[in-house]
Short mmCIF file of C-alpha atoms in Angstrom, two decimals:
data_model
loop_
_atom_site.label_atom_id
_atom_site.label_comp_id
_atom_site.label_asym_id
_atom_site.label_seq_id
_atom_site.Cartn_x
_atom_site.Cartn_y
_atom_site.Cartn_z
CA UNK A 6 -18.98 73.15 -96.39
CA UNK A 7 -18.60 76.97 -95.31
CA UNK A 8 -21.64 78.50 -95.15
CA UNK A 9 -24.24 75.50 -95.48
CA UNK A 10 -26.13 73.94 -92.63
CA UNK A 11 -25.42 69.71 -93.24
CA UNK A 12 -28.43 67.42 -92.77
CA UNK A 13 -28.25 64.12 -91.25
CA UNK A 14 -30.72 61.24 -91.87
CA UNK A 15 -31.59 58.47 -89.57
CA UNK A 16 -33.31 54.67 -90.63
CA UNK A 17 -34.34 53.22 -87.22
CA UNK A 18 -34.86 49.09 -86.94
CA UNK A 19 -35.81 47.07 -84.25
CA UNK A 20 -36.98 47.49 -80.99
CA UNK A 21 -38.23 50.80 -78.64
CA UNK A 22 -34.40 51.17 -77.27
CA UNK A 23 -33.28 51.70 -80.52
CA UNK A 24 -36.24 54.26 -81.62
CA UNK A 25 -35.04 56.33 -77.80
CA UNK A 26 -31.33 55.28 -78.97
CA UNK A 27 -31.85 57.07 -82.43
CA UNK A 28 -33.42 60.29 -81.08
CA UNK A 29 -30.45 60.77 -78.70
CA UNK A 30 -27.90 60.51 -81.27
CA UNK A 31 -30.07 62.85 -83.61
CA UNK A 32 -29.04 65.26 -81.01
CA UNK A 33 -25.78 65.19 -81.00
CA UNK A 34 -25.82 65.98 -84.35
CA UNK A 35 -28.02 68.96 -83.66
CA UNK A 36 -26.02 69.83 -81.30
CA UNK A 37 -22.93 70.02 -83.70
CA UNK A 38 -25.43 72.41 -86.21
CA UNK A 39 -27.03 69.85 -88.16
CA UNK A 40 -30.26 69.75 -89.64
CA UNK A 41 -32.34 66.31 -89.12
CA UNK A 42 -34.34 64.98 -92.54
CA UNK A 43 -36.24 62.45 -93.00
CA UNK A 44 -34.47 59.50 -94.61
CA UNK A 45 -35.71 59.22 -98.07
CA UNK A 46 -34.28 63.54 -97.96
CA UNK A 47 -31.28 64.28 -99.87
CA UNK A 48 -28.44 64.54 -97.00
CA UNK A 49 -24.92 64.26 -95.99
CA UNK A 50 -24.87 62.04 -93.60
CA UNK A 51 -27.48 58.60 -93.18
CA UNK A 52 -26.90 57.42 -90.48
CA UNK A 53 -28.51 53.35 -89.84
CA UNK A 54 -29.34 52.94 -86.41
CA UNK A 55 -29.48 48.12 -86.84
CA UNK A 56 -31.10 45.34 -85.34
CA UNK A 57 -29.63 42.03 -84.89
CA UNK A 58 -32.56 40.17 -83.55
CA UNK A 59 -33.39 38.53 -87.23
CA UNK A 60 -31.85 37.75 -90.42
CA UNK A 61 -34.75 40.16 -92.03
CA UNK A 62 -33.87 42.77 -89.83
CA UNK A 63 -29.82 42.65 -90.67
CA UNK A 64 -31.24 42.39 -94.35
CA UNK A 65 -33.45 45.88 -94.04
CA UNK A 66 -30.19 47.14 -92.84
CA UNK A 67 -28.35 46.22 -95.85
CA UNK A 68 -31.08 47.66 -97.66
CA UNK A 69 -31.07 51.19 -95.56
CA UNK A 70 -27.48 51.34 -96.65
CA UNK A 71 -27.86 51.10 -100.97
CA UNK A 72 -30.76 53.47 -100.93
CA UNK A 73 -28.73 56.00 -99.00
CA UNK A 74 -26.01 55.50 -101.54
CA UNK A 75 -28.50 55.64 -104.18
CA UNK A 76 -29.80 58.90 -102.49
CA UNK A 77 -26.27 61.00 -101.84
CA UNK A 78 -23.70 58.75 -103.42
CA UNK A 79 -21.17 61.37 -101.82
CA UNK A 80 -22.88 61.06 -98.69
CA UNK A 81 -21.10 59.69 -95.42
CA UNK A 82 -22.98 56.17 -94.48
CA UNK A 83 -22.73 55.62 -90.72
CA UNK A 84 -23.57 52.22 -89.17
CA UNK A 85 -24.51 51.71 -85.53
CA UNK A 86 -26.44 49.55 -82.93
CA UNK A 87 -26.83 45.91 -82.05
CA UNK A 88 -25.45 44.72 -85.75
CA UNK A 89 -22.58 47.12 -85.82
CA UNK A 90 -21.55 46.00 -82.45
CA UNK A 91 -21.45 42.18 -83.26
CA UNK A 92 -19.94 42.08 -86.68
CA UNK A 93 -18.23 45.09 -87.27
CA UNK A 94 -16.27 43.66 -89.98
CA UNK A 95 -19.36 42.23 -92.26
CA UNK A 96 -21.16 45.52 -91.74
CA UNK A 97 -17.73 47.09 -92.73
CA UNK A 98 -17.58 44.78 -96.09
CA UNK A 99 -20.94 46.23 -97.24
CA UNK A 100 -20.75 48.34 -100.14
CA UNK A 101 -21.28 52.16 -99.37
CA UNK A 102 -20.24 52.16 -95.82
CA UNK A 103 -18.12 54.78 -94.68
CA UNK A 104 -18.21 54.50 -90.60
CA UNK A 105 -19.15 52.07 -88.51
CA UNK A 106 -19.69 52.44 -84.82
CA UNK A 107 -20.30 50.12 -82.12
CA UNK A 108 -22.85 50.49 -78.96
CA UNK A 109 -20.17 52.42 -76.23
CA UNK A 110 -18.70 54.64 -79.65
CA UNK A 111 -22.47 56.06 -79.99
CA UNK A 112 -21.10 59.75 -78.57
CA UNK A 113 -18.27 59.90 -80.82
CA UNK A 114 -20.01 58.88 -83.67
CA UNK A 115 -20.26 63.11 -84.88
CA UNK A 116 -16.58 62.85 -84.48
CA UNK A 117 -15.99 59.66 -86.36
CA UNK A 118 -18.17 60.86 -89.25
CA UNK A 119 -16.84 64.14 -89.49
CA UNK A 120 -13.04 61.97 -89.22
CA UNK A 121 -14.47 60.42 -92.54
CA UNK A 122 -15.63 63.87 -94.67
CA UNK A 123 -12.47 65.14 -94.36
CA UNK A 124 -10.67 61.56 -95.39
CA UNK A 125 -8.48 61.98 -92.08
CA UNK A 126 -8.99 57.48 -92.00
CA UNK A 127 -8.95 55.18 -94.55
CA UNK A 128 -12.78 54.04 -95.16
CA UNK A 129 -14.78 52.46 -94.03
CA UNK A 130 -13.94 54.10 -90.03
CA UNK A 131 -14.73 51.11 -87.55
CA UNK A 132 -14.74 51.58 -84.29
CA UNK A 133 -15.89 48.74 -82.22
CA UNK A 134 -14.93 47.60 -79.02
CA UNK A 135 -14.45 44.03 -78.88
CA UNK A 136 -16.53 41.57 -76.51
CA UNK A 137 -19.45 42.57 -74.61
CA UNK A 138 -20.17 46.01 -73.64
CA UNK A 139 -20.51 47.38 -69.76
CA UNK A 140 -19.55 50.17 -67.63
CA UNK A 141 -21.91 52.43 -66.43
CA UNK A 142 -25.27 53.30 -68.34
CA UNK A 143 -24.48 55.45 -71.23
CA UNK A 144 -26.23 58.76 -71.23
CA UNK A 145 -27.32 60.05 -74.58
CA UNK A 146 -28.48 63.25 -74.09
CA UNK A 147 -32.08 64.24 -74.36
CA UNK A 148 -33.65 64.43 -77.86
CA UNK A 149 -35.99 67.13 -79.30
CA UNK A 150 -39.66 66.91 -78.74
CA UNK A 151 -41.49 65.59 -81.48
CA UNK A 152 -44.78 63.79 -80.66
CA UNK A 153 -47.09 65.20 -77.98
CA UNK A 154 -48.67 62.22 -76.82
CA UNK A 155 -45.93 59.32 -75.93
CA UNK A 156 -42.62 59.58 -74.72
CA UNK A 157 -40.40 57.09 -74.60
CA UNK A 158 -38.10 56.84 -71.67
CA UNK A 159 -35.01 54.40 -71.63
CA UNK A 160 -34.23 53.30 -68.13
CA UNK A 161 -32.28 50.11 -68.23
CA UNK A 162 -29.70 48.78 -70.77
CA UNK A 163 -28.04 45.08 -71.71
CA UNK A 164 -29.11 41.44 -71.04
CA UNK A 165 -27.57 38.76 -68.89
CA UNK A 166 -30.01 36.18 -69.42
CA UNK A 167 -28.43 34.66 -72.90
CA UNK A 168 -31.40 32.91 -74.13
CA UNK A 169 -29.52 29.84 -76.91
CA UNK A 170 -31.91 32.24 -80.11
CA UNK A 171 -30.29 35.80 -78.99
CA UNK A 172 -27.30 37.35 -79.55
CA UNK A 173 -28.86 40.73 -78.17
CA UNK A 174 -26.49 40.70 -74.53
CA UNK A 175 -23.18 40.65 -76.96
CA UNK A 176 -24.59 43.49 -78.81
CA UNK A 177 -25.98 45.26 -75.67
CA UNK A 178 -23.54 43.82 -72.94
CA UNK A 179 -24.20 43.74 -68.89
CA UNK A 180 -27.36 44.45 -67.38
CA UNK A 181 -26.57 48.05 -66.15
CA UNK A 182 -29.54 50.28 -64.84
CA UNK A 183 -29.58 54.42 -65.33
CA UNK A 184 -29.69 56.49 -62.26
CA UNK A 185 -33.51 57.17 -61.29
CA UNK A 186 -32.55 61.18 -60.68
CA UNK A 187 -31.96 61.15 -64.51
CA UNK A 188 -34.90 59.25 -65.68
CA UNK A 189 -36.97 61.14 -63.14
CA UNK A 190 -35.29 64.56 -65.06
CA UNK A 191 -36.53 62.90 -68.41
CA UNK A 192 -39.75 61.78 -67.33
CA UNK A 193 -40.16 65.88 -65.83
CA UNK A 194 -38.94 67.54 -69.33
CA UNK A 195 -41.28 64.73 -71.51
CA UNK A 196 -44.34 65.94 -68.96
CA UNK A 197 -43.60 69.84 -69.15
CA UNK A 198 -43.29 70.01 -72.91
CA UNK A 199 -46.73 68.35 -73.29
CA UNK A 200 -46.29 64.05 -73.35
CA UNK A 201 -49.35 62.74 -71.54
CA UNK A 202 -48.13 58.83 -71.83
CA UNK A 203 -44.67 58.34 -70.54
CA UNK A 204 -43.07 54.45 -71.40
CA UNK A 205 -40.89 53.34 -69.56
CA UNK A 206 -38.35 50.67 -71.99
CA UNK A 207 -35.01 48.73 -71.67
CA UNK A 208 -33.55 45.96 -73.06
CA UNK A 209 -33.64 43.69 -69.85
CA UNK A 210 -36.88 46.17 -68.31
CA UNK A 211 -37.46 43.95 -65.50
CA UNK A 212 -33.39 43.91 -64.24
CA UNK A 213 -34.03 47.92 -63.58
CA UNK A 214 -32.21 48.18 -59.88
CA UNK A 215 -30.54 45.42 -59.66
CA UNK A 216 -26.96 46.51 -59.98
CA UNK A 217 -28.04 50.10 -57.69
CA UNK A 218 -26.82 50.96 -54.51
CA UNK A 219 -29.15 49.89 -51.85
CA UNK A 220 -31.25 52.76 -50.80
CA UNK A 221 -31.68 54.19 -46.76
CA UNK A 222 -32.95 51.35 -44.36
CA UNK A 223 -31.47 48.43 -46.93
CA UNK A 224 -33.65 48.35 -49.65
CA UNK A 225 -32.65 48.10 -53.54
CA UNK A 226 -34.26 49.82 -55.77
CA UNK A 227 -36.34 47.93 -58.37
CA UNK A 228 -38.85 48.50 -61.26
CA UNK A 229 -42.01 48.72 -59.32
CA UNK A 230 -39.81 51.45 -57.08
CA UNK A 231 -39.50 53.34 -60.21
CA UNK A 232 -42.76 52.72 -61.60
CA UNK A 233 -43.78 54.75 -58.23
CA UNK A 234 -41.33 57.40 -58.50
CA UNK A 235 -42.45 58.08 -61.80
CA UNK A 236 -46.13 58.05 -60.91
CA UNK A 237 -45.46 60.95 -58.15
CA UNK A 238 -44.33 62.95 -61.37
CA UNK A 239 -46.80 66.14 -61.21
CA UNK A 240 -48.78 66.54 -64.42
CA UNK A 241 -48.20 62.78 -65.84
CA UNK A 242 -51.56 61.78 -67.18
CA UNK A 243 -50.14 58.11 -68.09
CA UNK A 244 -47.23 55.94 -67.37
CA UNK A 245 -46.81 51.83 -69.34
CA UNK A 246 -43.96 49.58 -68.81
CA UNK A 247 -42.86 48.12 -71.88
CA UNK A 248 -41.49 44.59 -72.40
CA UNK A 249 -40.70 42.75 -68.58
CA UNK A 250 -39.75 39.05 -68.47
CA UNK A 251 -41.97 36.64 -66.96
CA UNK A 252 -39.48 35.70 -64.15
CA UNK A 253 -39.79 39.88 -63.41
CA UNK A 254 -42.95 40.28 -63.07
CA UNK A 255 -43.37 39.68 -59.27
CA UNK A 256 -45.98 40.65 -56.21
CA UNK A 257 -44.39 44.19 -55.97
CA UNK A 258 -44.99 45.33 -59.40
CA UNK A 259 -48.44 43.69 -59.99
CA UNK A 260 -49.29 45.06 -56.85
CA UNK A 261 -48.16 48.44 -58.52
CA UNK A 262 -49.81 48.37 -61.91
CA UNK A 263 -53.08 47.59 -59.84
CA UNK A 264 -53.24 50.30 -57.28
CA UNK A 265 -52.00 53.21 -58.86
CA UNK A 266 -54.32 55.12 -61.34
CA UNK A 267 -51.83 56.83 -63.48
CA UNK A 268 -50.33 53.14 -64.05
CA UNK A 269 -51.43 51.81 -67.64
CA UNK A 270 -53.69 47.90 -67.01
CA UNK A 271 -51.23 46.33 -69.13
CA UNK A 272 -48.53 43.70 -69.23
CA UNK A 273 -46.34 42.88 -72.60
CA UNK A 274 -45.10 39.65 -71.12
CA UNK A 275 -42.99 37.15 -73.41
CA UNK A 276 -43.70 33.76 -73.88
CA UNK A 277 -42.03 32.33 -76.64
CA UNK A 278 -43.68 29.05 -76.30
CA UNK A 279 -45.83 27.46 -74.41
CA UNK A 280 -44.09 23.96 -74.72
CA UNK A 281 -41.51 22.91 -71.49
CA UNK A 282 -39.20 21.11 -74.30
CA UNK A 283 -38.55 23.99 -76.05
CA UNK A 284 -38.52 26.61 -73.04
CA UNK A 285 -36.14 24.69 -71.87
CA UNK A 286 -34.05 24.61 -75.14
CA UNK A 287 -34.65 28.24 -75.43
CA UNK A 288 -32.77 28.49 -71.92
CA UNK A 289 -35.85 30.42 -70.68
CA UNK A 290 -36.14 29.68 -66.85
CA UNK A 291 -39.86 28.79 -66.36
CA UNK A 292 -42.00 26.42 -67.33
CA UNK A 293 -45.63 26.95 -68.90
CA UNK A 294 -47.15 26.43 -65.67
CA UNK A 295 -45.09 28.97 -63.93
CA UNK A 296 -46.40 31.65 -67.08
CA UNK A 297 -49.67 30.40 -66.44
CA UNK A 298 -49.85 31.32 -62.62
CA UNK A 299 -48.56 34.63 -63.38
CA UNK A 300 -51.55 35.54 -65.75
CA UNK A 301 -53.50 33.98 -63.31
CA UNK A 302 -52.53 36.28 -60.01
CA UNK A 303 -52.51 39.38 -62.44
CA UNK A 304 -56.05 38.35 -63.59
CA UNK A 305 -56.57 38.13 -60.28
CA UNK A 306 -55.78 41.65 -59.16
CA UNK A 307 -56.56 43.70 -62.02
CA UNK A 308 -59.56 43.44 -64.44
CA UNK A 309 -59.60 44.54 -67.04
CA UNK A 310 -55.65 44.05 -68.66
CA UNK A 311 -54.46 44.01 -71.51
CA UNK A 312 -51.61 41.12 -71.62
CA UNK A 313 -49.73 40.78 -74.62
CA UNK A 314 -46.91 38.62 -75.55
CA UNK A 315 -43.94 37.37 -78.22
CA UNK A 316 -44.91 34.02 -79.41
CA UNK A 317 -41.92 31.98 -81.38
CA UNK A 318 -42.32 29.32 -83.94
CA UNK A 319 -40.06 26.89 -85.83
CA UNK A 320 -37.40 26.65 -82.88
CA UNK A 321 -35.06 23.89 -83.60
CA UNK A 322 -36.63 21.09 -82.20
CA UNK A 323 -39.95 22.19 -82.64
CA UNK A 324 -41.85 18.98 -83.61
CA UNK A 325 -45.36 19.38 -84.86
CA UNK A 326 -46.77 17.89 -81.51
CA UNK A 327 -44.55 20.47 -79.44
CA UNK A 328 -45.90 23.62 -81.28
CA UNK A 329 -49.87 21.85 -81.27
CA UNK A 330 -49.12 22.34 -77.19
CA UNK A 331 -47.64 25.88 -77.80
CA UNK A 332 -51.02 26.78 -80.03
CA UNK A 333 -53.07 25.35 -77.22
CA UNK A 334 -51.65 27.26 -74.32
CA UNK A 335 -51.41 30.68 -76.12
CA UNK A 336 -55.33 29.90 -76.46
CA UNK A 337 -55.56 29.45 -73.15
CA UNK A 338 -53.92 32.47 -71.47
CA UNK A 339 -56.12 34.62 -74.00
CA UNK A 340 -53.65 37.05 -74.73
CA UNK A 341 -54.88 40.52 -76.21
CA UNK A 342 -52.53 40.90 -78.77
CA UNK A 343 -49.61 38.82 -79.86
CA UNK A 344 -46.13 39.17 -81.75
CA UNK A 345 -45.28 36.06 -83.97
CA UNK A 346 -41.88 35.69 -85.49
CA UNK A 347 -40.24 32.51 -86.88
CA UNK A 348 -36.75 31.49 -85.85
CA UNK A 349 -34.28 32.99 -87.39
CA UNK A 350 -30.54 31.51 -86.85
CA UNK A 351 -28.28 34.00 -85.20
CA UNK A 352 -24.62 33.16 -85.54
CA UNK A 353 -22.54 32.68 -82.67
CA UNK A 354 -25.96 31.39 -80.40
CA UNK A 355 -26.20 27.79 -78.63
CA UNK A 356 -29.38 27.33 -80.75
CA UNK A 357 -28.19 27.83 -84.28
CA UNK A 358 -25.57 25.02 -83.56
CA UNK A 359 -28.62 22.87 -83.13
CA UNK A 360 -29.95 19.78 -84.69
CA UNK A 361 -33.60 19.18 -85.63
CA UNK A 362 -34.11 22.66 -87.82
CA UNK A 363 -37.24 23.38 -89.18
CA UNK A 364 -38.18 23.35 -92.56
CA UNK A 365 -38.47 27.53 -93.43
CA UNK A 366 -42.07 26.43 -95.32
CA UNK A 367 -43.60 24.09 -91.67
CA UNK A 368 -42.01 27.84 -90.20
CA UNK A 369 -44.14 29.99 -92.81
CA UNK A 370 -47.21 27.92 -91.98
CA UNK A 371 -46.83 27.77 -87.91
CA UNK A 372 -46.50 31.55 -87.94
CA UNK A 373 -49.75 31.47 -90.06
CA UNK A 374 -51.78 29.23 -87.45
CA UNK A 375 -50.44 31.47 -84.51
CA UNK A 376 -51.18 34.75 -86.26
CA UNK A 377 -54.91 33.75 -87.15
CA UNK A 378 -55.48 32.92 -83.43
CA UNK A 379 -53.46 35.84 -82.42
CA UNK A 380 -56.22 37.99 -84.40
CA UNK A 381 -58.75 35.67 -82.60
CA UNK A 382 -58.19 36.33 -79.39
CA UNK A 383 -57.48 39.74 -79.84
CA UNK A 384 -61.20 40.08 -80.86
CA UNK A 385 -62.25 38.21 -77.97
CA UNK A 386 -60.44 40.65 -75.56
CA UNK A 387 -62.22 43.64 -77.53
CA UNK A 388 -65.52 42.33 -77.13
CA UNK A 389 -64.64 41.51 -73.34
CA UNK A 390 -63.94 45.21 -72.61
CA UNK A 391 -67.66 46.22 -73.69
CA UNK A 392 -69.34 48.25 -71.09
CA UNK A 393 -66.28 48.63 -68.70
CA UNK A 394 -64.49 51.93 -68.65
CA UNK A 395 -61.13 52.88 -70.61
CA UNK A 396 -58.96 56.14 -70.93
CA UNK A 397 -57.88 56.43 -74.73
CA UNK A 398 -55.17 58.76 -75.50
CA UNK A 399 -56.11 60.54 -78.73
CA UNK A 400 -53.33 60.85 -81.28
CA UNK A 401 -55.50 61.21 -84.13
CA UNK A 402 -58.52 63.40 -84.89
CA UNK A 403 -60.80 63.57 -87.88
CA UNK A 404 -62.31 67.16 -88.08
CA UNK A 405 -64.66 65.49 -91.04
CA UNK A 406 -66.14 63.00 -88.71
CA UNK A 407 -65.48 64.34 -85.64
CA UNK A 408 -63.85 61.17 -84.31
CA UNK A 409 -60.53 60.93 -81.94
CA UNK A 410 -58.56 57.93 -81.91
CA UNK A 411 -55.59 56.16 -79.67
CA UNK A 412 -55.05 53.41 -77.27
CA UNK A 413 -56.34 53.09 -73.80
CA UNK A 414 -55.44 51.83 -70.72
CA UNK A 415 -55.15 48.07 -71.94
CA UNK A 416 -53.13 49.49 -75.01
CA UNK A 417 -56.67 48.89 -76.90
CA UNK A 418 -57.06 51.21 -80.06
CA UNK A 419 -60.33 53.10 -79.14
CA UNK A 420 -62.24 54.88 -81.19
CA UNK A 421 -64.73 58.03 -79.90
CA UNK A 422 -67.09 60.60 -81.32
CA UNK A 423 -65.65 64.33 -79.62
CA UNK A 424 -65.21 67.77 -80.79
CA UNK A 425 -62.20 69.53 -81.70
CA UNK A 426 -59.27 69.78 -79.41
CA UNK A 427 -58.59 66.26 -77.93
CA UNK A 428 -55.22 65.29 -79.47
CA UNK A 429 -52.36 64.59 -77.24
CA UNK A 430 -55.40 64.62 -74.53
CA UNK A 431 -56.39 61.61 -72.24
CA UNK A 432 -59.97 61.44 -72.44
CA UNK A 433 -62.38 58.40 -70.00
CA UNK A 434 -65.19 56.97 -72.26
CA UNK A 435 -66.98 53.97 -71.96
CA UNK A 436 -66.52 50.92 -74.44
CA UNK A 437 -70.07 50.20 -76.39
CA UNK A 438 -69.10 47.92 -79.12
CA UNK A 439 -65.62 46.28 -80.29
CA UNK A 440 -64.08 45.21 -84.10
CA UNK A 441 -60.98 43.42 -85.19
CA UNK A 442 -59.28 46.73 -84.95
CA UNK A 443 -60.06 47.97 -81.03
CA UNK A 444 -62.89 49.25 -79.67
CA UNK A 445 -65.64 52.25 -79.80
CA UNK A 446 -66.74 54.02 -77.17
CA UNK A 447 -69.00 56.79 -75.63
CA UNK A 448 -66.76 59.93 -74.18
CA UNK A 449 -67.83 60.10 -70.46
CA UNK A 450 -68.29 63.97 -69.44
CA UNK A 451 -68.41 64.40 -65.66
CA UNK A 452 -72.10 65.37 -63.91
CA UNK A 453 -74.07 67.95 -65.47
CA UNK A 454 -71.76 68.91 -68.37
CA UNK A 455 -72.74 68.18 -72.39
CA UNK A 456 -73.09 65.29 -73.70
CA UNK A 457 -73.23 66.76 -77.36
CA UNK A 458 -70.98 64.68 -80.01
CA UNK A 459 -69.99 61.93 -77.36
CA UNK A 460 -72.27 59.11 -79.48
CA UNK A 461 -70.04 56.95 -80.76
CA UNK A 462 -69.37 55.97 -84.43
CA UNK A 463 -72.34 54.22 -86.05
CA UNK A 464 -74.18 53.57 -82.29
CA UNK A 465 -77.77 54.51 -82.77
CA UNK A 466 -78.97 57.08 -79.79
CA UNK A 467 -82.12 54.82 -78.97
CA UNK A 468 -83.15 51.29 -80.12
#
């Protein structure tokens, strides 16, 4: 197409890897002189970045693909991710695919489209390497800058833990950790062009190190050794890990997460279930009472935190006794914000080979109970954070109302009367009343500045 610039569109499902996965790719089309639209755009090339974590999410991919078609029917339809990379052949068999790439053909995948424009293969173009994935960790190269506020940061990629629900480590492969001079480069360029929150993400977080060279004097680097390194970075206002396994969460990092100040007070910790028959079903290797120490010694150290969790219902074997336990312990650790999903059969897993199914309406009606006290608790942690201190990041700002908006510390939505020219700032206020939805608060100027349009929405100045 002499003489016209091609667009590219990308859908994005799943988890925070494949959000960091998706702008990385975007790039290499840039790269190659493409312009990036958004996906409902006309476009020549969609490109469906999958998830294979649920049936839904394998079914929104399906979906992605027809209204693409719908949108450009001459438009090339490339495939990738965690789906792609399992079942390359059913993704293949779905009407209006044209290329389909699996999780180490992500860099060729400008290649392999353009391979399919000019009809060089016969469609659909699959290239997927069979069994599990490894090598080194594959470097996408840096996307463009969109948001100001959070950057995501992938440090860590695959799973070797092979929980009997997941079929994530086939899609992602080993357990292979990136080298910390390049996140540290990432972490520098996301700081420099204006990101004030930096995430740190992977698909097995908490692994981070583990297959590194030892470092001078015999010690390995780990996660809370990065968490440091990335705290010494010079105009970071915020760093948060993302998702870390229970069994990864040791003395080192809490110790961490407590003492440094540029170190979000939070934990997304998953639990799955708080029953020891099904953990130990699940093939997770703790028991609730291991789970419930943890909480415990980071209760212990840092107050207050945010601790939020995955919660999963309707597990084969699930008995209505076993998930009345589950219910009970999720009430007691108090979580501040929880992620239900029902079971979802995964094919080629231990656990959708196993007896004692649940009935998909007992599933509809667990995940019910558990979201209700989800939405419980999480207005019991909002009313615990009155009068203590936070540090919201503002992402929004109403001019009209003069109010900023965006999570703090605890990963809390707070809410703030402030004048123009907060966003993408990180701004310490102090919590005066909490909703359903997060908190408000009082901006905190330091001594002897204004306190002008710091009253927080709906608080009366006196009485």
């Amino acid at each position: 197409m002499p003489g016209k610039t091609r667009r590219c569109a990308f859908y994005t499902l799943g988890c925070k890897v494949n959000q960091y996965d998706t702008e990385g790719l975007a790039q290499l089309f840039r790269e190659r002189g493409y312009e990036i639209v958004d996906f409902d755009s006309p476009a020549d090339v969609y490109c469906v970045n999958t998830c294979t974590v649920t049936s839904m999410s394998e079914k929104k991919s399906r979906q992605a693909i027809r209204r693409a078609k719908r949108k450009n029917p001459s438009a090339i339809v490339a495939v990738v991710g965690c789906y792609a990379q399992v079942a390359p052949d059913e993704v293949a068999a779905i009407p209006g695919v044209d290329v389909v790439a699996g999780i180490l053909e992500r860099t060729k995948l400008v290649d392999l489209v353009e391979k399919a424009m000019r009809g060089e293969a016969r469609a659909p173009l699959v290239e997927a390497a069979k069994g599990r994935p490894g090598g080194a960790f594959e470097e996408l190269p840096f996307g463009a800058v969109r948001a100001r506020t959070r950057g995501f940061v992938k440090v860590q990629e695959g799973c070797d833990e092979f929980c009997s629900y997941c079929r994530v480590p086939l899609a992602r492969g080993v357990s292979r950790s990136r080298d910390p001079k390049s996140v540290l480069s990432e972490v520098e360029k996301l700081v420099r062009s204006g990101h004030r929150e930096i995430v740190l993400t992977g698909v097995h977080l908490g692994a981070y190190g583990r297959d590194l060279a030892e470092l001078e004097g015999g010690a390995r680097p780990d996660l809370a050794w990065l968490v440091e390194r990335v705290h010494e970075v010079t105009g970071l206002g915020r760093v948060r890990l993302s998702s870390v396994e229970p069994l990864d969460v040791d003395e080192r990092l809490i110790h961490a997460v407590a003492r440094l100040p540029k170190v979000a007070k939070h934990f997304h910790i998953p639990l799955q279930s708080g029953d020891d028959g099904i953990l130990a079903l699940m093939n997770r290797r703790y028991r609730a009472a291991d789970y419930e120490r943890l909480i415990e010694r980071i209760r212990e150290q840092i107050q207050p935190c945010g601790i939020t969790t995955d919660v999963m219902v309707g597990f084969p074997g699930e008995t209505r006794d076993r998930f009345a336990r589950s219910l009970e312990f999720v009430r007691r650790m108090g979580f501040s914000r929880i992620h239900v999903f029902a079971y979802s059969p995964r094919p080629g897993t231990r656990a959708a080979r196993m007896g004692d199914q649940v009935d998909p309406a007992e599933k509809r009606a667990r995940s019910d109970a558990m979201i209700a006290l989800g939405r419980e608790l999480m207005l019991e942690f909002h009313r615990s954070l009155v009068g203590s201190r936070e540090e919201a990041l503002v992402e929004e700002y109403d001019a009209g109302t003069g109010t900023a908006k965006g999570p703090g510390s605890t990963y809390v939505r707070v809410e703030f009367r402030s004048e123009a020219g907060v966003e993408g700032e990180l701004v310490p206020v102090s919590v005066v009343a909490a909703n359903a939805q997060g908190v408000t608060a009082r901006r905190v100027f330091p001594p002897g500045t204004s306190e002008e349009g710091s009253r927080a929405p709906g608080e009366k100045l006196y009485g």
